[in-house]
Short mmCIF file of C-alpha atoms and ligand atoms in Angstrom, two decimals:
data_model
loop_
_atom_site.label_atom_id
_atom_site.label_comp_id
_atom_site.label_asym_id
_atom_site.label_seq_id
_atom_site.Cartn_x
_atom_site.Cartn_y
_atom_site.Cartn_z
CA UNK A 1 181.45 -108.90 62.83
CA UNK A 2 183.84 -106.67 64.71
CA UNK A 3 186.60 -105.52 62.49
CA UNK A 4 189.91 -104.41 63.62
CA UNK A 5 193.07 -103.72 62.01
CA UNK A 6 195.46 -106.75 61.64
CA UNK A 7 198.81 -105.75 60.37
CA UNK A 8 201.66 -107.84 59.10
CA UNK A 9 204.63 -105.73 57.85
CA UNK A 10 203.65 -103.28 55.43
CA UNK A 11 200.37 -105.19 54.75
CA UNK A 12 197.06 -104.88 56.75
CA UNK A 13 195.30 -108.24 56.49
CA UNK A 14 191.77 -106.84 57.29
CA UNK A 15 189.56 -103.85 55.99
CA UNK A 16 186.61 -101.99 57.15
CA UNK A 17 183.60 -101.57 54.60
CA UNK A 18 182.21 -98.59 56.47
CA UNK A 19 185.54 -96.88 56.90
CA UNK A 20 186.00 -97.55 53.08
CA UNK A 21 182.70 -95.79 52.17
CA UNK A 22 183.40 -92.95 54.42
CA UNK A 23 186.84 -92.57 52.58
CA UNK A 24 185.17 -92.64 49.13
CA UNK A 25 182.43 -90.21 50.32
CA UNK A 26 185.21 -87.64 51.47
CA UNK A 27 186.90 -87.93 48.20
CA UNK A 28 183.65 -87.34 46.35
CA UNK A 29 183.01 -84.44 48.62
CA UNK A 30 186.45 -83.04 47.80
CA UNK A 31 186.02 -83.40 44.12
CA UNK A 32 182.65 -81.75 44.22
CA UNK A 33 183.98 -78.78 46.26
CA UNK A 34 186.35 -78.05 43.42
CA UNK A 35 183.59 -77.57 40.94
CA UNK A 36 182.83 -79.10 37.66
CA UNK A 37 185.87 -80.00 35.33
CA UNK A 38 184.69 -78.33 32.04
CA UNK A 39 185.56 -80.24 29.06
CA UNK A 40 186.16 -83.33 31.33
CA UNK A 41 186.02 -86.98 30.05
CA UNK A 42 182.52 -88.63 29.68
CA UNK A 43 183.25 -92.23 29.16
CA UNK A 44 186.17 -93.55 31.21
CA UNK A 45 188.06 -96.85 31.46
CA UNK A 46 190.28 -97.26 34.67
CA UNK A 47 192.66 -99.90 34.87
CA UNK A 48 193.55 -100.42 38.60
CA UNK A 49 190.31 -98.54 39.79
CA UNK A 50 190.02 -99.92 43.40
CA UNK A 51 192.54 -98.18 45.52
CA UNK A 52 195.19 -95.35 45.36
CA UNK A 53 195.61 -93.20 42.23
CA UNK A 54 193.35 -95.32 40.17
CA UNK A 55 190.36 -95.06 42.76
CA UNK A 56 190.90 -91.24 42.80
CA UNK A 57 191.09 -91.12 39.15
CA UNK A 58 187.74 -92.80 38.86
CA UNK A 59 186.28 -90.41 41.27
CA UNK A 60 187.66 -87.44 39.78
CA UNK A 61 186.16 -88.49 36.42
CA UNK A 62 182.79 -89.43 37.79
CA UNK A 63 182.12 -86.64 40.23
CA UNK A 64 184.20 -84.00 38.58
CA UNK A 65 182.80 -84.39 35.08
CA UNK A 66 179.94 -86.58 35.38
CA UNK A 67 181.63 -89.53 33.67
CA UNK A 68 180.32 -93.01 33.16
CA UNK A 69 183.10 -95.29 34.41
CA UNK A 70 184.23 -98.88 33.99
CA UNK A 71 186.63 -99.84 36.66
CA UNK A 72 189.14 -103.24 36.29
CA UNK A 73 190.89 -104.29 39.52
CA UNK A 74 192.08 -107.46 41.08
CA UNK A 75 190.43 -107.77 44.53
CA UNK A 76 189.10 -110.38 47.02
CA UNK A 77 185.44 -110.83 47.48
CA UNK A 78 183.88 -111.06 50.92
CA UNK A 79 181.93 -114.09 52.20
CA UNK A 80 180.22 -114.87 55.47
CA UNK A 81 182.85 -114.35 58.24
CA UNK A 82 185.53 -113.61 55.59
CA UNK A 83 186.35 -110.04 54.92
CA UNK A 84 186.96 -108.63 51.29
CA UNK A 85 190.27 -106.57 50.49
CA UNK A 86 189.90 -102.82 50.78
CA UNK A 87 189.76 -102.27 47.12
CA UNK A 88 186.71 -104.32 47.00
CA UNK A 89 184.85 -102.35 49.84
CA UNK A 90 186.04 -99.07 47.93
CA UNK A 91 184.64 -100.28 44.83
CA UNK A 92 181.25 -101.15 46.39
CA UNK A 93 181.18 -97.88 47.96
CA UNK A 94 181.92 -96.15 44.66
CA UNK A 95 179.25 -97.80 42.85
CA UNK A 96 176.83 -97.15 45.54
CA UNK A 97 177.53 -93.28 45.47
CA UNK A 98 177.63 -93.24 41.56
CA UNK A 99 174.19 -94.99 41.43
CA UNK A 100 172.72 -92.45 44.00
CA UNK A 101 174.17 -89.63 41.76
CA UNK A 102 172.78 -91.29 38.65
CA UNK A 103 176.04 -92.06 37.18
CA UNK A 104 176.72 -95.23 35.31
CA UNK A 105 179.52 -97.32 36.93
CA UNK A 106 180.32 -101.02 36.25
CA UNK A 107 183.42 -102.90 37.51
CA UNK A 108 185.28 -106.03 36.36
CA UNK A 109 187.23 -107.94 39.03
CA UNK A 110 190.04 -110.20 37.72
CA UNK A 111 193.62 -110.25 36.26
CA UNK A 112 193.95 -107.17 33.98
CA UNK A 113 197.12 -108.70 32.53
CA UNK A 114 195.08 -111.45 31.05
CA UNK A 115 193.58 -111.42 27.52
CA UNK A 116 190.22 -112.87 28.99
CA UNK A 117 189.86 -109.87 31.26
CA UNK A 118 190.76 -107.50 28.36
CA UNK A 119 187.92 -109.16 26.19
CA UNK A 120 185.48 -109.05 29.13
CA UNK A 121 185.96 -105.26 29.45
CA UNK A 122 185.68 -104.68 25.66
CA UNK A 123 182.35 -106.72 25.51
CA UNK A 124 181.19 -104.52 28.44
CA UNK A 125 182.23 -101.14 26.89
CA UNK A 126 180.54 -102.36 23.56
CA UNK A 127 177.40 -103.27 25.17
CA UNK A 128 177.01 -100.40 27.46
CA UNK A 129 178.99 -97.35 26.42
CA UNK A 130 179.91 -97.88 22.79
CA UNK A 131 183.24 -96.28 23.19
CA UNK A 132 185.56 -94.81 25.78
CA UNK A 133 187.25 -91.26 25.70
CA UNK A 134 189.69 -91.66 28.32
CA UNK A 135 191.69 -94.83 29.60
CA UNK A 136 193.53 -94.62 32.84
CA UNK A 137 196.28 -97.08 33.42
CA UNK A 138 197.01 -97.21 37.03
CA UNK A 139 198.14 -100.99 37.92
CA UNK A 140 200.69 -101.56 40.69
CA UNK A 141 201.46 -105.24 41.06
CA UNK A 142 204.40 -107.40 42.24
CA UNK A 143 203.64 -110.16 39.47
CA UNK A 144 202.23 -110.63 36.06
CA UNK A 145 201.64 -113.77 33.90
CA UNK A 146 202.11 -112.99 30.41
CA UNK A 147 199.04 -113.45 28.45
CA UNK A 148 200.85 -114.65 25.20
CA UNK A 149 203.54 -116.89 26.64
CA UNK A 150 202.10 -117.86 29.94
CA UNK A 151 205.31 -117.07 31.66
CA UNK A 152 204.94 -115.64 35.23
CA UNK A 153 207.19 -112.62 36.05
CA UNK A 154 207.89 -111.40 39.51
CA UNK A 155 209.12 -107.86 40.10
CA UNK A 156 211.91 -106.95 42.60
CA UNK A 157 212.64 -103.77 44.32
CA UNK A 158 216.45 -103.56 44.28
CA UNK A 159 219.34 -101.06 43.33
CA UNK A 160 221.49 -101.87 40.33
CA UNK A 161 225.16 -102.08 40.18
CA UNK A 162 225.95 -101.43 43.83
CA UNK A 163 224.44 -102.06 47.20
CA UNK A 164 222.36 -99.04 48.71
CA UNK A 165 222.46 -98.01 52.31
CA UNK A 166 220.35 -95.48 53.76
CA UNK A 167 217.94 -94.78 56.55
CA UNK A 168 214.51 -96.42 56.68
CA UNK A 169 211.73 -96.43 59.25
CA UNK A 170 209.33 -99.11 60.53
CA UNK A 171 206.41 -96.90 60.55
CA UNK A 172 204.52 -99.08 63.16
CA UNK A 173 207.26 -99.13 65.90
CA UNK A 174 208.82 -95.66 64.78
CA UNK A 175 212.48 -97.33 64.63
CA UNK A 176 214.61 -95.51 62.18
CA UNK A 177 217.75 -97.72 61.18
CA UNK A 178 220.05 -98.11 58.51
CA UNK A 179 219.07 -100.62 55.77
CA UNK A 180 221.57 -102.09 53.24
CA UNK A 181 219.78 -103.48 50.05
CA UNK A 182 222.10 -105.71 47.79
CA UNK A 183 221.93 -104.82 44.13
CA UNK A 184 220.33 -107.28 41.69
CA UNK A 185 222.74 -110.05 40.66
CA UNK A 186 221.13 -110.94 37.56
CA UNK A 187 219.90 -109.18 34.68
CA UNK A 188 216.87 -111.30 34.53
CA UNK A 189 215.57 -109.48 37.69
CA UNK A 190 215.64 -106.23 35.78
CA UNK A 191 213.93 -107.65 32.72
CA UNK A 192 211.21 -109.34 34.95
CA UNK A 193 210.43 -106.14 36.73
CA UNK A 194 210.11 -104.27 33.39
CA UNK A 195 207.89 -107.20 32.26
CA UNK A 196 205.49 -106.53 35.23
CA UNK A 197 205.47 -102.85 35.74
CA UNK A 198 206.76 -101.64 32.15
CA UNK A 199 204.75 -100.57 29.32
CA UNK A 200 204.00 -103.66 27.49
CA UNK A 201 200.62 -104.50 29.18
CA UNK A 202 199.36 -100.62 28.81
CA UNK A 203 200.37 -101.10 24.99
CA UNK A 204 198.35 -104.50 24.90
CA UNK A 205 195.40 -102.84 26.45
CA UNK A 206 195.47 -99.90 23.83
CA UNK A 207 196.02 -102.13 20.97
CA UNK A 208 193.04 -104.53 22.00
CA UNK A 209 190.64 -101.53 22.79
CA UNK A 210 191.63 -99.95 19.46
CA UNK A 211 191.07 -103.05 17.22
CA UNK A 212 187.74 -103.75 18.81
CA UNK A 213 186.70 -100.19 17.88
CA UNK A 214 185.91 -99.13 21.45
CA UNK A 215 188.29 -95.90 21.51
CA UNK A 216 186.59 -92.75 20.79
CA UNK A 217 188.04 -90.16 18.33
CA UNK A 218 190.26 -87.79 20.16
CA UNK A 219 190.67 -90.55 22.93
CA UNK A 220 193.22 -89.89 25.65
CA UNK A 221 195.04 -92.40 27.75
CA UNK A 222 197.46 -91.94 30.86
CA UNK A 223 199.86 -93.91 32.83
CA UNK A 224 201.35 -93.11 36.24
CA UNK A 225 205.07 -92.84 37.05
CA UNK A 226 207.29 -91.59 39.82
CA UNK A 227 210.56 -89.79 39.82
CA UNK A 228 211.26 -88.43 43.50
CA UNK A 229 214.48 -87.12 45.13
CA UNK A 230 218.05 -88.10 44.63
CA UNK A 231 218.14 -89.71 47.99
CA UNK A 232 215.63 -92.45 46.74
CA UNK A 233 217.23 -92.81 43.41
CA UNK A 234 219.22 -95.89 44.05
CA UNK A 235 216.26 -97.94 45.07
CA UNK A 236 213.65 -96.15 42.96
CA UNK A 237 214.39 -94.23 39.79
CA UNK A 238 217.78 -95.85 38.99
CA UNK A 239 216.77 -99.24 40.71
CA UNK A 240 214.72 -101.97 39.10
CA UNK A 241 211.42 -100.25 39.37
CA UNK A 242 213.00 -97.15 37.59
CA UNK A 243 213.80 -99.22 34.66
CA UNK A 244 210.40 -100.44 34.47
CA UNK A 245 209.04 -96.76 34.67
CA UNK A 246 211.49 -95.90 31.78
CA UNK A 247 210.13 -98.56 29.79
CA UNK A 248 206.47 -97.34 30.55
CA UNK A 249 207.25 -93.78 29.78
CA UNK A 250 209.02 -94.98 26.51
CA UNK A 251 205.69 -96.76 25.30
CA UNK A 252 204.17 -93.29 24.76
CA UNK A 253 205.71 -93.05 21.47
CA UNK A 254 204.30 -96.40 20.26
CA UNK A 255 200.93 -95.73 21.78
CA UNK A 256 200.79 -92.49 19.91
CA UNK A 257 201.50 -94.10 16.83
CA UNK A 258 198.51 -96.58 17.44
CA UNK A 259 196.20 -93.78 18.23
CA UNK A 260 197.35 -91.17 15.41
CA UNK A 261 194.25 -92.15 13.33
CA UNK A 262 192.00 -91.61 16.10
CA UNK A 263 193.71 -88.14 16.82
CA UNK A 264 194.19 -89.86 20.12
CA UNK A 265 197.19 -89.22 22.50
CA UNK A 266 198.94 -91.02 25.41
CA UNK A 267 200.56 -89.42 28.28
CA UNK A 268 202.59 -90.27 31.30
CA UNK A 269 201.74 -88.36 34.53
CA UNK A 270 204.56 -88.06 37.07
CA UNK A 271 202.86 -88.17 40.49
CA UNK A 272 203.64 -87.32 43.97
CA UNK A 273 204.87 -89.70 46.60
CA UNK A 274 201.91 -90.86 48.79
CA UNK A 275 200.89 -93.53 51.04
CA UNK A 276 199.44 -96.41 49.12
CA UNK A 277 199.52 -100.10 49.47
CA UNK A 278 202.38 -100.03 46.95
CA UNK A 279 204.58 -97.51 48.20
CA UNK A 280 204.43 -98.67 51.67
CA UNK A 281 206.51 -101.79 50.34
CA UNK A 282 209.36 -99.88 49.17
CA UNK A 283 212.27 -99.55 51.74
CA UNK A 284 213.41 -95.80 52.48
CA UNK A 285 210.48 -94.22 50.84
CA UNK A 286 208.09 -94.30 53.85
CA UNK A 287 210.70 -92.33 55.91
CA UNK A 288 211.13 -89.94 52.84
CA UNK A 289 207.29 -89.48 52.63
CA UNK A 290 207.02 -88.78 56.48
CA UNK A 291 209.29 -85.94 56.05
CA UNK A 292 207.78 -84.89 52.84
CA UNK A 293 204.39 -84.70 54.44
CA UNK A 294 205.74 -82.69 57.30
CA UNK A 295 207.19 -80.12 54.94
CA UNK A 296 204.44 -79.78 52.50
CA UNK A 297 201.87 -79.77 55.22
CA UNK A 298 203.72 -76.86 57.00
CA UNK A 299 203.86 -74.99 53.59
CA UNK A 300 199.90 -75.76 53.00
CA UNK A 301 200.51 -77.59 49.85
CA UNK A 302 200.19 -81.11 50.99
CA UNK A 303 197.99 -83.45 48.60
CA UNK A 304 196.62 -87.04 48.87
CA UNK A 305 195.54 -89.10 45.94
CA UNK A 306 192.28 -87.14 45.56
CA UNK A 307 193.93 -83.63 45.31
CA UNK A 308 196.47 -84.98 42.94
CA UNK A 309 194.00 -86.74 40.49
CA UNK A 310 191.64 -83.83 40.50
CA UNK A 311 194.26 -81.20 39.58
CA UNK A 312 195.76 -83.85 37.01
CA UNK A 313 192.20 -83.71 35.35
CA UNK A 314 191.31 -79.93 35.88
CA UNK A 315 194.57 -78.29 35.42
CA UNK A 316 196.72 -80.63 33.05
CA UNK A 317 194.44 -82.97 30.98
CA UNK A 318 191.34 -81.05 30.52
CA UNK A 319 192.15 -77.20 30.48
CA UNK A 320 189.99 -74.71 29.01
CA UNK A 321 192.46 -73.81 26.23
CA UNK A 322 193.09 -77.63 25.55
CA UNK A 323 196.77 -77.28 26.38
CA UNK A 324 198.41 -79.91 28.29
CA UNK A 325 201.59 -78.62 30.37
CA UNK A 326 204.56 -81.08 29.82
CA UNK A 327 208.15 -81.21 30.95
CA UNK A 328 211.19 -81.41 28.51
CA UNK A 329 210.61 -85.13 28.20
CA UNK A 330 207.06 -84.82 27.27
CA UNK A 331 205.67 -85.87 30.58
CA UNK A 332 202.96 -84.42 32.75
CA UNK A 333 204.43 -83.18 36.15
CA UNK A 334 201.85 -83.33 38.84
CA UNK A 335 204.68 -84.01 41.23
CA UNK A 336 205.58 -80.33 40.85
CA UNK A 337 204.96 -79.29 44.32
CA UNK A 338 206.76 -82.27 45.90
CA UNK A 339 210.01 -81.30 43.60
CA UNK A 340 209.91 -77.66 44.26
CA UNK A 341 213.38 -76.55 45.18
CA UNK A 342 212.44 -75.10 48.69
CA UNK A 343 210.50 -78.43 49.78
CA UNK A 344 213.32 -80.70 48.64
CA UNK A 345 215.93 -78.69 50.35
CA UNK A 346 214.09 -78.89 53.68
CA UNK A 347 213.31 -82.66 53.32
CA UNK A 348 217.09 -83.14 52.54
CA UNK A 349 218.20 -81.17 55.56
CA UNK A 350 215.83 -83.15 57.82
CA UNK A 351 216.86 -86.33 56.28
CA UNK A 352 220.47 -85.65 57.67
CA UNK A 353 219.24 -85.43 61.38
CA UNK A 354 216.35 -87.83 61.33
CA UNK A 355 216.68 -90.79 64.08
CA UNK A 356 214.22 -92.81 66.20
CA UNK A 357 214.57 -90.15 68.97
CA UNK A 358 213.38 -87.17 66.96
CA UNK A 359 211.04 -88.94 64.32
CA UNK A 360 207.80 -87.78 66.20
CA UNK A 361 208.93 -84.29 66.25
CA UNK A 362 210.45 -83.49 62.67
CA UNK A 363 208.56 -85.89 60.66
CA UNK A 364 204.92 -86.45 59.96
CA UNK A 365 205.21 -90.20 61.02
CA UNK A 366 201.78 -89.75 62.72
CA UNK A 367 200.32 -88.66 59.40
CA UNK A 368 202.01 -91.55 57.72
CA UNK A 369 200.50 -94.10 60.11
CA UNK A 370 197.05 -92.71 60.02
CA UNK A 371 196.93 -92.54 56.12
CA UNK A 372 198.18 -96.17 56.07
CA UNK A 373 195.45 -97.39 58.33
CA UNK A 374 192.82 -95.28 56.37
CA UNK A 375 193.86 -97.10 53.09
CA UNK A 376 192.05 -100.09 54.83
CA UNK A 377 189.13 -98.22 56.06
CA UNK A 378 190.56 -97.82 59.81
CA UNK A 379 191.18 -94.79 61.73
CA UNK A 380 188.54 -92.98 59.89
CA UNK A 381 186.58 -90.31 61.87
CA UNK A 382 182.96 -91.11 62.75
CA UNK A 383 183.40 -94.74 62.33
CA UNK A 384 182.59 -96.98 65.45
CA UNK A 385 185.12 -99.78 65.34
CA UNK A 386 183.44 -101.72 68.26
CA UNK A 387 180.22 -102.05 66.23
CA UNK A 388 179.17 -105.19 64.64
CA UNK A 389 179.49 -104.43 61.05
CA UNK A 390 178.34 -106.43 57.95
CA UNK A 391 181.26 -107.69 56.09
CA UNK A 392 179.48 -109.15 53.04
CA UNK A 393 179.14 -106.06 50.98
CA UNK A 394 178.67 -106.52 47.32
CA UNK A 395 179.66 -104.62 44.36
CA UNK A 396 176.25 -104.07 42.71
CA UNK A 397 177.79 -104.61 39.09
CA UNK A 398 179.62 -107.60 39.89
CA UNK A 399 177.18 -109.53 42.23
CA UNK A 400 173.75 -108.24 40.95
P1 NAI B 1 197.59 -99.06 44.45
O1 NAI B 1 198.28 -100.55 45.07
O2 NAI B 1 196.93 -98.24 45.37
O3 NAI B 1 196.54 -99.61 43.31
C1 NAI B 1 196.91 -100.69 42.37
C2 NAI B 1 195.66 -101.12 41.64
O4 NAI B 1 196.05 -102.17 40.52
C3 NAI B 1 194.53 -101.63 42.46
O5 NAI B 1 193.39 -101.36 42.18
C4 NAI B 1 194.63 -103.20 42.10
O6 NAI B 1 193.39 -103.81 42.33
C5 NAI B 1 195.08 -103.31 40.81
N1 NAI B 1 195.79 -104.37 40.41
C6 NAI B 1 196.90 -104.84 40.76
N2 NAI B 1 197.14 -106.14 40.16
C7 NAI B 1 196.28 -106.27 39.19
C8 NAI B 1 195.90 -107.21 38.30
N3 NAI B 1 196.68 -108.17 38.06
N4 NAI B 1 194.73 -107.04 37.70
C9 NAI B 1 193.91 -106.06 37.70
N5 NAI B 1 194.12 -104.98 38.66
C10 NAI B 1 195.23 -105.29 39.54
O7 NAI B 1 198.71 -98.40 43.62
P2 NAI B 1 199.00 -96.90 43.43
O8 NAI B 1 200.20 -96.43 44.40
O9 NAI B 1 197.80 -96.03 43.24
O10 NAI B 1 199.86 -96.92 42.06
C11 NAI B 1 199.43 -96.80 40.81
C12 NAI B 1 200.32 -96.38 39.80
O11 NAI B 1 200.79 -95.02 40.24
C13 NAI B 1 201.51 -97.24 39.59
O12 NAI B 1 202.03 -97.21 38.50
C14 NAI B 1 202.51 -96.46 40.51
O13 NAI B 1 203.81 -96.78 40.32
C15 NAI B 1 202.26 -95.04 40.26
N6 NAI B 1 202.75 -94.07 41.44
C16 NAI B 1 202.55 -94.42 42.70
C17 NAI B 1 202.94 -93.38 43.51
C18 NAI B 1 202.92 -93.51 45.09
O14 NAI B 1 203.67 -92.87 45.92
N7 NAI B 1 202.05 -94.47 45.46
C19 NAI B 1 203.83 -92.18 43.06
C20 NAI B 1 203.71 -91.91 41.64
C21 NAI B 1 203.10 -92.92 40.67
#
C-alpha cells in the first residue's frame, strides 16, 4: 500500500516500515561509528524496547557491545491492509539487523505491567539466556492495570496547587499561544499518575526476575527520568508526572536492597528532553524542545536518543575504571549538556521573545517537526513514499 502520514494532534496514526528500517539502520551506524563499548553488557532485557530511549538502549547494547537482547513492548501488529504501529516496525527492523549481525534478539509484545508478560519474559530468559546482566526500564504509558488488584489507573499531566499559564506551540501549524492548565482537583489524580509512571512496576519486575533466578551476579538496572528547566517545572517536575518521577527515583533504595546479595545495583538516569511519542503529548514542552534544539545545534552539542544512550552506556554505566558518575542525589545525569548554564540562559532569553511570527527564525521548529515524522518512519531520506510498500512486516521472533 501507499503509506503516508495521517496525523491527529500529537499522534501519527500511520507508520512506514521502510522508514523505520532506515531509522534503525542509522542508529546502528551511529553506535558502530563510536566503537566498541568495552566491558559493556552481554545479556540485556529492555522493557519498553520499541521506540524512543528504550529502542536506542537496545541498539546501543546490541551493536555497541554485542549483547543478546530481549525486548518487551506493547505495539499493534499489522495485517493485510492494516498498518502496524511504529514500534512494531522498529522492532521488526531491529531483529532483522541483529540477525544479520549474528546477534541474539527476541521480543515479547504485550502489557509489561501484567504478571503474565513478566512470566513470559522470565521463561524466555531461562530458556535462551539463563540470566541477564542489564535490565533497562523505559516504559512510558498513559495507563496501567495493576497486576495484583486489577484496578486500572490513568495518569494525568497537570500542575499541582495552582493553574499554570505559559506559551505552547501547535507544531503542525506553527501557532504559538498561551495555554492555561488547571491544577489537579483531586489528590487521587496524583496517586493515579504515580501508580502508572512511578517505581512500583520497576520494583515488581526486579522482584520477579530475581525470584526466578534470572538476574546475573553484578546485574545493573536503569530507569529513565527527566528534570528540565524551571519554565516547565509547573507542568513537569513539580506537576503530577514529576511526583511519579520522584517515586521512580525513590525506588532505587528498595531495588538496591533487593539486589544486594547479587552485588547488583540500580540507577536512575536523567535524560535530555527529546522528541518522542511521549514528550510530544506534554503541553509547553514541544516549544521548549524547539528552542533547546536550536541552541544545542548551534553549539554543536545536540543529541538524539541514540547519541544519549550510547553516551549513557560508554561514559556512565560501563566506564573503563568502572566508576559511575552520579549527582548529589545519586542519579546519572545524561541531561548535563541540556542543563548547561549557557544553554539554559540562551533558551530562557529566546523563550521571552518567542511568538508565531518569529518561530521559524529563532526556534528549530522545522527540526522538531522532522523528528516527529521520523518517529513514524516518515521524512526519512532515501525513502520513496509514493511507492507501493508491504505493510505486513513480521517480527521474526514473534511471528516465526
Ligand atoms: P516512548 O513512548 O518512545 O516509548 C515507550 C515504550 O514503552 C515503547 O516501547 C512502548 O511500546 C512501551 N510501552 C508502553 N506501554 C507499555 C505496556 N503497557 N507494556 C509494554 N510496553 C509498553 O517513550 P520515551 O520518551 O522513550 O520514554 C521512555 C522513558 O524515558 C520514560 O520513563 C520517560 O519519562 C523517560 N524520559 C523521556 C524524555 C523525553 O524527552 N522523551 C526525557 C527524559 C526521560
